[in-house]
Coordinates of C-alpha atoms in Angstrom, one line a residue:
Chain A
M106 CA 26.5 0.5 111.7
K107 CA 29.2 -0.6 109.3
S108 CA 29.0 1.6 106.1
V109 CA 31.0 2.0 102.9
A110 CA 30.8 4.6 100.6
S111 CA 32.6 5.4 97.3
L112 CA 33.3 8.5 94.8
T113 CA 35.2 8.2 91.9
V114 CA 35.4 11.7 89.5
E115 CA 37.8 11.9 86.6
L116 CA 38.3 14.5 83.5
D117 CA 36.2 14.1 80.3
G118 CA 37.4 15.0 77.0
A119 CA 36.4 18.5 77.1
G120 CA 38.7 19.0 80.2
N121 CA 35.6 19.0 83.1
T122 CA 35.7 16.8 86.4
V123 CA 32.8 14.7 86.3
V124 CA 31.6 11.9 88.7
R125 CA 32.0 8.8 87.2
Q126 CA 30.9 7.1 90.3
L127 CA 29.0 7.5 93.8
R128 CA 28.0 5.6 96.1
S129 CA 26.4 6.3 99.5
M130 CA 25.1 4.4 102.4
A131 CA 23.5 5.9 105.4
P132 CA 24.7 7.7 107.3
L133 CA 27.5 8.9 104.6
T134 CA 25.8 10.4 102.2
L135 CA 27.5 12.2 99.0
V136 CA 25.3 14.8 97.1
P137 CA 27.2 16.0 93.9
R138 CA 26.6 20.2 94.3
R139 CA 28.3 21.0 90.9
R140 CA 30.2 19.8 87.9
G141 CA 34.0 21.0 87.2
T142 CA 34.8 23.2 84.2
P143 CA 38.1 24.7 83.6
A144 CA 35.9 28.1 83.9
T145 CA 34.7 27.1 87.9
G146 CA 37.1 24.7 88.8
G147 CA 36.8 21.3 90.4
A148 CA 34.0 19.2 91.2
V149 CA 31.8 20.2 94.1
V150 CA 30.6 17.1 96.2
H151 CA 29.0 17.4 99.9
L152 CA 29.3 14.7 102.8
V153 CA 26.2 15.2 104.5
G154 CA 26.7 13.0 107.3
S155 CA 23.3 12.3 109.4
A156 CA 23.4 14.7 112.7
T157 CA 23.4 11.3 115.2
S158 CA 26.7 10.0 113.9
P159 CA 29.3 8.9 114.5
L160 CA 28.0 6.7 117.3
G161 CA 29.6 4.3 119.3
G162 CA 29.7 1.0 117.3
D163 CA 29.6 2.8 114.2
D164 CA 32.1 1.7 111.3
L165 CA 32.3 3.9 108.6
T166 CA 34.6 4.1 105.6
L167 CA 34.6 6.3 102.7
R168 CA 36.7 5.8 99.5
V169 CA 37.6 8.3 97.0
R170 CA 39.2 8.6 94.0
V171 CA 40.4 11.2 91.8
G172 CA 41.7 10.6 88.2
A173 CA 44.7 12.0 86.3
G174 CA 44.0 15.7 85.9
A175 CA 40.5 15.8 87.7
R176 CA 39.6 18.8 90.6
L177 CA 37.3 17.4 93.4
L178 CA 36.6 19.4 96.4
L179 CA 34.6 17.2 99.2
R180 CA 33.3 19.3 102.0
G181 CA 31.4 18.9 105.2
I182 CA 28.1 20.7 105.6
A183 CA 27.9 20.4 109.4
A184 CA 30.0 19.7 112.5
S185 CA 29.4 15.9 113.4
L186 CA 29.0 14.8 117.2
A187 CA 31.2 12.0 117.9
L188 CA 28.6 10.5 120.8
P189 CA 28.5 7.5 123.0
G190 CA 26.3 4.7 121.1
H191 CA 24.1 1.7 122.2
G192 CA 26.4 -0.5 120.1
P193 CA 29.4 -2.4 122.2
G194 CA 32.6 -0.3 121.4
G195 CA 33.8 3.0 119.9
S196 CA 33.0 4.4 116.4
R197 CA 35.2 4.4 113.4
G198 CA 35.6 6.7 110.3
S199 CA 38.1 6.1 108.0
I200 CA 38.9 7.8 104.5
S201 CA 41.3 6.7 102.1
V202 CA 42.0 8.9 99.1
D203 CA 43.8 7.8 95.9
V204 CA 44.8 11.1 93.7
E205 CA 46.3 10.2 90.3
E206 CA 48.8 12.5 88.4
G207 CA 47.8 16.2 87.8
G208 CA 44.4 15.4 90.2
T209 CA 43.8 17.7 92.9
V210 CA 41.8 17.0 96.2
E211 CA 40.9 19.1 98.8
Y212 CA 38.7 18.0 101.9
L213 CA 37.4 20.2 104.2
P214 CA 34.9 18.5 106.6
E215 CA 32.8 20.9 109.5
P216 CA 34.4 20.3 113.0
T217 CA 33.9 16.8 114.9
V218 CA 32.7 17.2 118.3
V219 CA 34.0 14.7 121.0
T220 CA 31.5 14.8 123.8
S221 CA 32.1 13.4 126.8
R222 CA 31.3 9.3 126.3
A223 CA 32.3 9.1 123.1
E224 CA 35.4 6.8 121.9
H225 CA 36.0 7.6 118.5
R226 CA 39.0 7.0 116.0
A227 CA 39.4 8.4 112.8
D228 CA 41.7 7.6 109.9
L229 CA 42.6 9.0 106.6
S230 CA 44.7 7.7 104.7
V231 CA 46.1 9.5 101.5
R232 CA 48.3 8.4 98.4
L233 CA 48.9 11.1 96.1
A234 CA 50.6 10.6 92.4
D235 CA 54.1 12.4 92.1
S236 CA 52.3 15.7 90.8
A237 CA 49.0 15.1 92.5
R238 CA 47.7 18.0 94.8
A239 CA 46.0 18.1 98.3
C240 CA 44.7 19.7 100.8
F241 CA 43.1 18.6 104.3
R242 CA 41.6 19.8 107.3
E243 CA 40.8 18.6 109.9
T244 CA 39.1 20.6 113.3
L245 CA 38.8 18.8 116.2
V246 CA 36.6 19.9 119.2
L247 CA 37.1 18.6 122.4
G248 CA 33.8 18.6 124.0
R249 CA 31.0 20.9 123.6
T250 CA 31.4 24.2 125.9
G251 CA 32.3 23.0 129.5
E252 CA 32.0 19.4 128.7
T253 CA 34.7 16.8 129.2
P254 CA 35.9 15.1 126.1
G255 CA 35.7 11.4 125.7
G256 CA 38.1 9.2 124.2
L257 CA 39.8 10.1 120.3
V258 CA 42.7 9.0 118.2
T259 CA 43.5 10.7 115.1
S260 CA 45.6 9.1 112.8
T261 CA 46.6 10.8 109.6
S262 CA 49.2 9.2 107.0
L263 CA 49.8 11.0 103.5
E264 CA 52.3 9.7 101.3
R265 CA 53.4 11.0 97.8
A266 CA 54.8 8.8 95.1
G267 CA 55.3 6.1 98.3
R268 CA 57.4 8.5 100.3
P269 CA 55.8 9.5 103.5
L270 CA 55.3 13.1 103.8
L271 CA 52.9 12.7 107.1
R272 CA 52.3 10.5 109.8
H273 CA 50.0 12.1 112.5
T274 CA 48.6 10.4 115.3
F275 CA 47.0 12.5 117.9
E276 CA 45.3 11.6 121.3
P277 CA 44.2 14.1 123.5
G278 CA 44.7 12.3 126.6
R279 CA 43.1 12.7 129.8
Q280 CA 42.8 15.9 131.5
R281 CA 46.5 16.4 133.0
L282 CA 47.7 15.5 129.6
R283 CA 45.3 17.9 128.1
A284 CA 46.5 20.4 130.1
S285 CA 50.1 20.2 129.9
H286 CA 52.1 23.4 127.8
A287 CA 54.4 20.5 126.1
H288 CA 51.1 19.0 125.0
L289 CA 47.9 20.6 124.1
G290 CA 48.5 23.2 126.7
G291 CA 44.4 23.4 127.8
A292 CA 43.4 24.4 124.1
R293 CA 39.6 22.9 123.2
V294 CA 40.3 23.4 119.9
L295 CA 42.9 21.7 117.9
A296 CA 43.0 22.4 113.8
N297 CA 45.3 20.8 111.2
E298 CA 45.3 21.4 107.4
V299 CA 47.9 19.7 105.3
V300 CA 48.4 20.8 102.2
V301 CA 51.1 19.5 99.4
W302 CA 51.0 21.7 96.0
D303 CA 53.6 22.4 93.3
R304 CA 54.8 25.3 96.0
D305 CA 56.2 25.1 99.7
P306 CA 56.0 27.5 102.5
E307 CA 58.8 29.0 104.2
P308 CA 58.2 28.4 107.7
R309 CA 55.7 30.6 109.8
S310 CA 55.1 30.8 113.5
E311 CA 53.0 32.9 115.7
V312 CA 51.7 31.9 119.6
D313 CA 48.4 29.4 118.9
W314 CA 49.8 28.5 114.9
A315 CA 52.4 27.7 112.8
L316 CA 53.0 27.0 109.1
Q317 CA 55.7 24.3 109.3
P318 CA 57.4 22.7 106.0
L319 CA 57.5 18.8 106.0
A320 CA 60.4 17.4 105.2
G321 CA 59.6 15.4 102.3
G322 CA 57.3 17.9 101.0
G323 CA 54.0 19.9 101.6
S324 CA 53.3 21.8 104.8
L325 CA 51.1 21.3 107.9
T326 CA 49.3 24.0 109.7
T327 CA 49.0 23.5 113.2
V328 CA 46.3 25.9 115.4
L329 CA 45.7 25.6 118.9
T330 CA 42.7 27.6 119.8
A331 CA 39.8 28.0 122.7
D332 CA 37.3 28.2 119.6
T333 CA 36.5 27.1 116.5
V334 CA 36.0 31.4 115.2
T335 CA 39.6 31.7 116.3
A336 CA 40.8 28.2 114.4
R337 CA 39.1 29.4 111.2
R338 CA 40.9 32.6 111.7
R339 CA 44.2 31.3 112.2
L340 CA 44.0 29.0 109.3
A341 CA 43.1 31.4 107.2
E342 CA 46.3 33.5 108.4
A343 CA 48.2 30.8 107.6
R344 CA 46.8 30.1 104.1
A345 CA 47.8 34.4 103.9
V346 CA 51.2 33.4 104.0
H347 CA 51.1 29.9 101.8
P348 CA 52.6 30.7 98.2
A349 CA 49.4 28.2 96.7
G350 CA 47.0 30.2 99.1
D351 CA 45.3 31.9 96.1
D352 CA 44.5 28.5 94.3
L353 CA 42.7 26.7 97.2
T354 CA 39.2 26.9 98.4
P355 CA 39.0 29.8 101.2
V356 CA 39.0 28.6 104.4
G357 CA 35.1 29.2 105.5
T358 CA 33.6 30.3 102.1
A359 CA 30.3 27.8 101.8
G360 CA 30.7 25.9 98.7
Chain B
M237 CA 66.6 -16.9 142.5
T238 CA 66.6 -14.4 139.4
A239 CA 69.5 -12.7 138.2
M240 CA 69.0 -8.6 139.0
P241 CA 68.9 -6.7 135.8
T242 CA 71.7 -6.0 134.5
V243 CA 72.4 -1.9 132.7
S244 CA 75.2 -1.6 130.6
L245 CA 77.9 0.8 131.1
A246 CA 76.8 2.1 127.5
T247 CA 73.1 3.1 128.6
L248 CA 74.3 4.8 131.5
A249 CA 77.0 7.0 129.9
L250 CA 74.2 7.6 127.0
A251 CA 72.1 9.2 129.8
D252 CA 74.5 11.0 131.5
S253 CA 74.4 14.5 130.9
R254 CA 77.8 15.1 131.0
F255 CA 77.9 12.4 127.8
P256 CA 79.7 15.0 124.8
G257 CA 76.8 14.8 122.8
G258 CA 75.7 18.5 122.8
G259 CA 72.1 17.7 125.1
H260 CA 73.0 20.5 127.1
A261 CA 72.2 22.9 124.5
H262 CA 68.6 22.0 124.6
S263 CA 66.0 22.8 126.3
G264 CA 63.1 21.0 124.3
G265 CA 60.7 23.8 124.4
L266 CA 61.3 24.7 128.0
E267 CA 62.7 27.9 127.1
E268 CA 60.1 28.9 124.9
A269 CA 57.5 28.0 128.1
V270 CA 59.3 29.8 130.6
H271 CA 59.3 33.0 128.1
R272 CA 55.7 32.8 127.6
G273 CA 55.4 32.7 131.4
T274 CA 53.7 29.2 131.5
V275 CA 56.0 27.6 133.2
S276 CA 57.7 29.4 136.1
G277 CA 58.0 27.1 139.1
P278 CA 58.2 23.0 140.2
E279 CA 54.3 22.3 139.8
Q280 CA 54.2 23.2 136.5
L281 CA 57.6 22.1 135.2
A282 CA 56.4 18.3 136.4
E283 CA 53.2 19.2 134.4
F284 CA 55.4 20.1 131.1
L285 CA 57.7 17.5 131.4
H286 CA 54.8 14.9 132.0
G287 CA 53.3 16.3 128.6
R288 CA 57.1 16.2 127.1
L289 CA 57.2 12.5 127.7
H290 CA 54.0 11.4 126.2
G291 CA 54.4 13.4 123.2
A292 CA 58.2 14.0 122.3
G293 CA 59.3 11.3 124.7
A294 CA 57.2 8.4 123.7
Q295 CA 57.7 9.0 119.6
T296 CA 61.5 8.9 120.2
A297 CA 61.3 6.3 122.3
V298 CA 59.3 4.3 119.5
F299 CA 62.4 5.3 116.8
A300 CA 65.1 4.4 119.6
A301 CA 64.1 0.9 120.2
A302 CA 63.4 0.4 116.6
A303 CA 66.8 1.5 115.8
A304 CA 68.3 -0.8 118.3
H305 CA 66.2 -3.7 117.0
A306 CA 67.5 -3.0 113.6
A307 CA 70.8 -2.4 114.4
A308 CA 70.7 -6.1 116.2
R309 CA 69.3 -8.0 113.8
G310 CA 71.7 -6.7 111.0
V311 CA 69.3 -4.6 108.8
R312 CA 70.5 -3.8 105.2
P313 CA 71.6 -0.3 105.0
D314 CA 68.3 1.4 102.8
H315 CA 66.6 0.2 106.1
W316 CA 68.2 3.5 107.6
S317 CA 66.7 5.6 105.3
L318 CA 63.2 4.0 105.7
L319 CA 63.5 4.7 109.6
D320 CA 64.6 8.4 109.0
A321 CA 61.8 9.1 106.6
E322 CA 59.3 8.0 109.0
L323 CA 60.7 9.7 111.4
E324 CA 60.6 12.8 109.6
A325 CA 57.1 12.2 108.4
R326 CA 56.3 12.1 112.2
T327 CA 58.2 15.3 112.9
P328 CA 56.0 17.9 111.1
S329 CA 58.0 21.1 113.1
P330 CA 61.2 21.9 111.2
A331 CA 62.8 23.4 114.4
Q332 CA 62.2 20.1 116.0
R333 CA 63.5 18.0 113.6
A334 CA 66.8 20.5 113.1
A335 CA 67.3 19.9 116.9
S336 CA 66.9 16.1 116.3
R337 CA 69.4 16.0 113.7
A338 CA 71.9 18.4 115.8
Q339 CA 72.1 16.3 118.8
G340 CA 72.0 13.0 116.4
R341 CA 75.4 14.8 115.0
G342 CA 76.8 15.4 118.6
T343 CA 76.0 12.0 119.8
L344 CA 77.5 9.9 116.9
R345 CA 80.9 11.9 116.8
S346 CA 81.0 10.9 120.7
G347 CA 79.9 7.6 119.9
R348 CA 81.7 6.5 117.2
A349 CA 84.4 7.1 119.1
A350 CA 83.1 4.8 121.7
W351 CA 81.2 2.3 120.1
P352 CA 82.5 1.8 116.4
S353 CA 80.0 -0.6 114.6
R354 CA 79.6 -0.7 110.8
A355 CA 75.6 -0.5 111.1
L356 CA 76.5 3.2 112.6
D357 CA 78.7 3.6 109.5
E358 CA 75.8 2.5 107.1
L359 CA 73.3 5.3 109.2
L360 CA 76.1 7.8 108.7
A361 CA 76.2 7.2 105.0
T362 CA 72.4 6.8 104.3
T363 CA 70.9 9.3 106.0
G364 CA 74.2 11.9 106.4
S365 CA 72.9 13.4 109.6
P366 CA 71.3 11.3 111.7
H367 CA 68.4 11.6 113.9
H368 CA 69.5 11.5 117.8
P369 CA 67.2 8.5 118.9
I370 CA 68.4 6.5 115.8
V371 CA 72.1 6.9 116.6
V372 CA 71.4 6.2 120.4
G373 CA 69.9 2.7 118.7
V374 CA 72.3 1.8 116.9
L375 CA 75.1 2.6 119.2
L376 CA 73.0 0.4 122.0
G377 CA 71.8 -2.4 119.5
A378 CA 75.4 -2.5 117.0
G379 CA 77.8 -1.5 119.4
A380 CA 77.1 -1.8 122.9
S381 CA 74.5 -5.0 122.7
A382 CA 71.7 -3.1 125.0
S383 CA 68.1 -3.9 124.5
P384 CA 65.6 -2.3 122.6
T385 CA 64.1 -1.1 125.8
D386 CA 67.7 0.1 127.3
A387 CA 67.7 2.5 124.0
A388 CA 63.9 3.7 124.5
S389 CA 64.4 4.2 128.2
V390 CA 67.6 6.6 127.6
V391 CA 65.4 8.6 124.8
A392 CA 62.5 8.6 126.9
Y393 CA 64.5 9.9 130.1
L394 CA 66.5 12.2 128.0
S395 CA 63.3 13.7 126.7
V396 CA 62.7 15.1 130.2
S397 CA 66.0 15.2 132.0
G398 CA 67.6 18.0 129.2
P399 CA 64.3 20.1 130.0
A400 CA 64.9 19.7 133.6
S401 CA 68.0 21.0 133.7
A402 CA 67.4 23.8 131.6
A403 CA 64.2 24.9 133.6
V404 CA 67.4 24.9 136.9
R405 CA 69.3 27.3 134.9
L406 CA 66.4 29.2 133.3
L407 CA 63.9 29.6 136.4
G408 CA 66.8 29.1 138.9
L409 CA 64.5 25.8 140.4
D410 CA 65.7 24.4 143.2
P411 CA 67.6 21.4 141.2
F412 CA 66.4 19.2 144.0
A413 CA 63.1 19.9 142.8
A414 CA 63.7 19.8 139.0
N415 CA 65.3 16.3 139.6
A416 CA 62.3 14.8 141.5
A417 CA 59.8 16.2 139.0
V418 CA 62.2 14.2 136.1
T419 CA 61.9 11.1 139.1
A420 CA 58.3 11.3 139.8
L421 CA 57.6 10.3 136.0
R422 CA 59.1 6.9 136.7
A423 CA 56.4 4.8 135.9
D424 CA 55.2 6.4 133.1
T425 CA 59.0 6.2 131.5
E426 CA 59.2 2.8 132.1
R427 CA 55.9 1.7 130.6
I428 CA 56.8 4.2 127.6
A429 CA 59.7 2.1 127.0
A430 CA 58.4 -1.4 127.3
E431 CA 55.7 -0.1 124.6
A432 CA 58.1 0.9 122.7
A433 CA 59.9 -2.4 122.7
R434 CA 56.9 -4.3 122.1
T435 CA 56.8 -2.9 118.3
A436 CA 60.4 -2.2 117.7
G437 CA 60.4 -4.9 115.3
H438 CA 57.7 -3.4 113.1
R439 CA 58.1 -2.4 109.6
P440 CA 59.2 1.5 109.8
E441 CA 56.0 2.8 108.1
N442 CA 53.7 1.2 111.0
L443 CA 56.0 2.3 113.5
P444 CA 53.3 4.6 116.3
G445 CA 53.3 8.2 116.4
A446 CA 52.6 10.4 119.0
S447 CA 52.0 13.9 117.9
S448 CA 52.4 17.0 120.6
P449 CA 50.9 20.0 119.0
A450 CA 51.5 22.5 122.0
L451 CA 55.3 21.2 121.5
D452 CA 55.1 22.1 117.8
L453 CA 54.2 25.7 118.5
L454 CA 56.8 26.2 121.1
A455 CA 59.6 24.8 118.9
E456 CA 58.5 26.5 116.1
Q457 CA 57.9 29.9 118.1
H458 CA 61.4 29.3 119.8
Q459 CA 63.4 29.1 116.1
R460 CA 61.7 32.4 115.2
H461 CA 62.8 34.3 118.6
H462 CA 66.0 32.6 118.4
R463 CA 66.9 34.4 115.5
E464 CA 65.2 37.9 116.5
E465 CA 66.6 37.9 120.1
V466 CA 69.1 36.4 122.6
R467 CA 68.3 32.6 123.6
L468 CA 70.3 30.4 125.6
F469 CA 69.2 27.3 124.4
A470 CA 69.2 26.3 120.8
S471 CA 65.8 24.5 121.0

């Protein structure tokens, strides 16, 4: 199934963030939940994927634009399962996000579970204006409990004012590579959170997570754990030492 | 009859552990892995090196090949800052960026005396403190006229040979076993170098990336412990 969904939020004259344009296309459904006001914060839109996507053969694209000064929280509702499908080839999900000056976006999807015969590719491309702020989270679960995961490639490209801040391509690879302590160390869950805000953190590291300031600004939190509950806890620990942590939507809070 | 492939002296010299580039001071995360108890013998070392080659090794091979290609075709000086920024964006761990620049500085000092070139001067002028794989690529591509594959092979090899010799020092491993763990990766190393050469002419933003999250965590933890206690290696 080929599907293109899009969303644009902008600031209105009263300083509220409003949804200007929204197009859902099955299996990507966008549900506006709250208008953004100066008192409540940003607009909230839920991304509701169908339970059986992405399937092999699916090509799902989401385009998001956040206008100058607007604030958007885009969040997932349930974990998605990357499954083998009846269609040829793997599944692919592409998200592109543009944020204009002074705009803010938070993208907080639920985990993606890579099942045994999946061949999934996820691309995220983010372009930020110089004063834009952003938080993007990704949680990958390599197989359901006891299951060997299929193929997966995730790629994140994040630019600010045309300069690269993060180009992150990750492939869990085969069992031998996943077990290597120089690659995944046998972890089943990988969580990443990139935060580009007006303040950057100092490096902070523990055994299974690290908060890493990026060379060009912003930071990346990397978490490797055995389960999603622990991964969420580690993301929250990294948030707690990030100087902009209080400005962000809390980890694990329903929107 | 086809000619045997020749290896330039510069390629051999840069891959030699006695090349005075400062690589001996780095364990590539191995010291932290030893500290954690996840690498304690030759079998675990082999698995560690396999992972390291496919992540950090592949990533550095891509940039060494791209730098060799760029130096050989004669790019404008601003190309070096683009290449530098793209490598930085693919290296989220500040400890790994610092280790790469430290080894770049050492290699540049020695390499400049051996293989001076305009490209090398321009790399230094635009980036200040260039990254190791880019320095190796420029030394081989400009001054010594070796191929992008050679440059990729050198850094892919160094990505595992350094940690292997660190394992000998840290664990008292049999040097023959440690060396065998490196040479067992021959096919993977050659494939990674050939793949890196295939993308060497791509625009910097389109160069492939290969992240290794566990290695990032090891590098960051090493950096922290290095400040708090005595460590043998800088990274």
